[in-house]
Coordinates of C-alpha atoms in Angstrom, one line a residue:
M1 CA 0.0 3.8 -33.8
G2 CA -1.8 6.6 -31.9
D3 CA -0.6 9.9 -30.5
K4 CA -0.2 8.5 -27.0
N5 CA 2.9 6.5 -28.0
V6 CA 6.5 7.9 -28.1
F7 CA 8.8 7.2 -31.0
F8 CA 12.6 7.7 -30.5
G9 CA 14.9 7.8 -33.5
S10 CA 16.1 10.2 -36.2
G11 CA 14.9 10.7 -39.7
G12 CA 11.7 11.0 -41.6
E13 CA 9.9 7.9 -40.2
A14 CA 10.3 8.9 -36.5
N15 CA 9.5 12.5 -37.3
K16 CA 6.2 11.6 -39.1
L17 CA 5.1 9.4 -36.2
R18 CA 6.1 12.1 -33.6
S19 CA 4.4 15.2 -35.1
G20 CA 1.3 16.3 -33.2
S21 CA 1.8 13.6 -30.5
R22 CA 1.1 14.0 -26.8
Y23 CA 4.8 13.5 -26.2
S24 CA 5.7 16.5 -28.4
T25 CA 3.2 18.6 -26.4
L26 CA 4.7 17.4 -23.1
I27 CA 8.2 18.2 -24.3
E28 CA 7.2 21.7 -25.4
T29 CA 5.4 22.3 -22.1
C30 CA 8.1 21.0 -19.7
C31 CA 11.4 21.8 -21.5
L32 CA 12.1 25.2 -19.8
D33 CA 11.2 23.9 -16.4
Y34 CA 13.6 20.9 -16.9
V35 CA 16.5 23.3 -17.5
G36 CA 15.9 24.9 -14.1
V37 CA 15.9 21.7 -12.2
Q38 CA 19.1 20.8 -10.3
K39 CA 21.0 17.8 -11.5
R40 CA 19.8 15.6 -8.6
G41 CA 16.2 16.2 -9.4
K42 CA 16.3 15.7 -13.2
R43 CA 15.5 12.0 -13.2
E44 CA 12.5 12.5 -10.9
F45 CA 11.3 15.5 -13.0
V46 CA 11.5 13.5 -16.2
E47 CA 9.8 10.5 -14.8
K48 CA 7.0 12.5 -13.2
C49 CA 6.4 15.1 -15.9
I50 CA 6.8 13.0 -19.0
I51 CA 7.3 9.2 -18.6
R52 CA 4.6 8.5 -16.0
R53 CA 2.1 10.7 -17.9
I54 CA 2.7 8.8 -21.1
L55 CA 2.3 5.4 -19.3
V56 CA -0.8 6.4 -17.4
E57 CA -2.5 7.6 -20.6
G58 CA -1.8 4.2 -22.2
G59 CA 1.2 5.2 -24.2
R60 CA 4.3 3.1 -25.0
F61 CA 7.9 3.8 -26.0
F62 CA 9.4 2.7 -29.3
V63 CA 12.8 3.1 -31.0
V64 CA 12.4 3.5 -34.7
E65 CA 15.2 1.9 -36.6
P66 CA 16.6 3.5 -39.8
K67 CA 14.7 1.1 -42.1
G68 CA 11.4 1.7 -40.3
M69 CA 11.5 -1.3 -37.9
M70 CA 10.2 -0.6 -34.4
L71 CA 11.5 -1.9 -31.2
E72 CA 9.4 -1.4 -28.1
L73 CA 11.2 -0.3 -24.9
S74 CA 9.9 -1.7 -21.6
P75 CA 9.8 0.8 -18.7
D76 CA 10.8 -2.1 -16.4
K77 CA 14.0 -3.0 -18.4
D78 CA 14.8 0.1 -20.5
M79 CA 14.0 3.0 -18.1
S80 CA 17.5 4.3 -18.3
K81 CA 17.4 4.5 -22.1
I82 CA 13.9 6.1 -22.0
F83 CA 15.1 8.6 -19.5
D84 CA 18.2 9.5 -21.6
K85 CA 16.1 10.0 -24.8
V86 CA 13.5 12.1 -23.0
S87 CA 16.1 14.2 -21.3
Q88 CA 17.9 14.9 -24.6
A89 CA 14.6 15.9 -26.2
L90 CA 13.9 18.3 -23.3
R91 CA 17.4 19.8 -23.6
D92 CA 17.2 20.2 -27.4
R93 CA 13.8 21.8 -27.3
A94 CA 14.8 24.2 -24.5
K95 CA 17.9 25.2 -26.6
E96 CA 15.6 25.9 -29.6
K97 CA 13.2 28.0 -27.6
K98 CA 16.1 30.0 -26.1
M99 CA 17.5 30.7 -29.5
Q100 CA 14.1 31.6 -30.8
F101 CA 13.6 34.0 -27.9
M102 CA 17.0 35.6 -28.5
C103 CA 16.2 36.1 -32.2
E104 CA 12.9 37.7 -31.3
V105 CA 14.6 40.0 -28.8
A106 CA 17.4 40.9 -31.3
D107 CA 14.7 41.7 -33.9
R108 CA 12.8 43.9 -31.5
L109 CA 16.0 45.7 -30.5
S110 CA 16.9 46.2 -34.2
K111 CA 13.4 47.7 -34.9
A112 CA 13.7 50.0 -31.9
E113 CA 17.1 51.2 -33.0
R114 CA 15.8 52.0 -36.5
R115 CA 12.9 53.9 -35.0
L116 CA 15.2 55.9 -32.8
E117 CA 17.5 56.7 -35.7
A118 CA 14.5 57.9 -37.7
E119 CA 13.3 60.0 -34.8
E120 CA 16.8 61.5 -34.4
A121 CA 17.0 62.3 -38.1
E122 CA 13.6 63.9 -38.0
A123 CA 14.6 66.0 -34.9
A124 CA 17.9 67.0 -36.7
A125 CA 15.9 68.1 -39.7
M126 CA 13.5 70.1 -37.6
Q127 CA 16.5 71.8 -35.9
R128 CA 17.9 72.7 -39.3
Q129 CA 14.5 74.2 -40.4
L130 CA 14.3 76.1 -37.1
A131 CA 17.8 77.5 -37.6
L132 CA 16.9 78.6 -41.1
I133 CA 13.7 80.3 -39.8
E134 CA 15.8 82.1 -37.1
Q135 CA 18.4 83.1 -39.7
K136 CA 15.7 84.4 -42.0
K137 CA 14.1 86.5 -39.1
S138 CA 17.5 88.0 -38.3
Y139 CA 17.8 89.3 -41.9
E140 CA 14.5 91.1 -41.8

């Protein structure tokens, strides 16, 4: 079917068709920008950044039914449905990226806290050793 085409639907069939496609790359690239667009500009953003690019590159839009049947969506008749599906994909991917970022930040913070605790423990041990040396000197 080619990597220029877009396959909407849930489940294994749609996922197999979608992986590595131009559509997936566009969603990945544009998702965070989409979140920052005001509500009035979302339709134009989606049409310009995703839908028009797919169409100009010769791609088509399909809905994959649960049993593997495919229904082609026409940009002339089904633009609203195409827009809704693409917008949802952008929102979902943006949410995933934000969660991934938050997990990475939490992981870095946790590592930094552990390093700090280790450094504080090492400093406390050095202070104890220094106190023992000072105490030993006072007895001499």
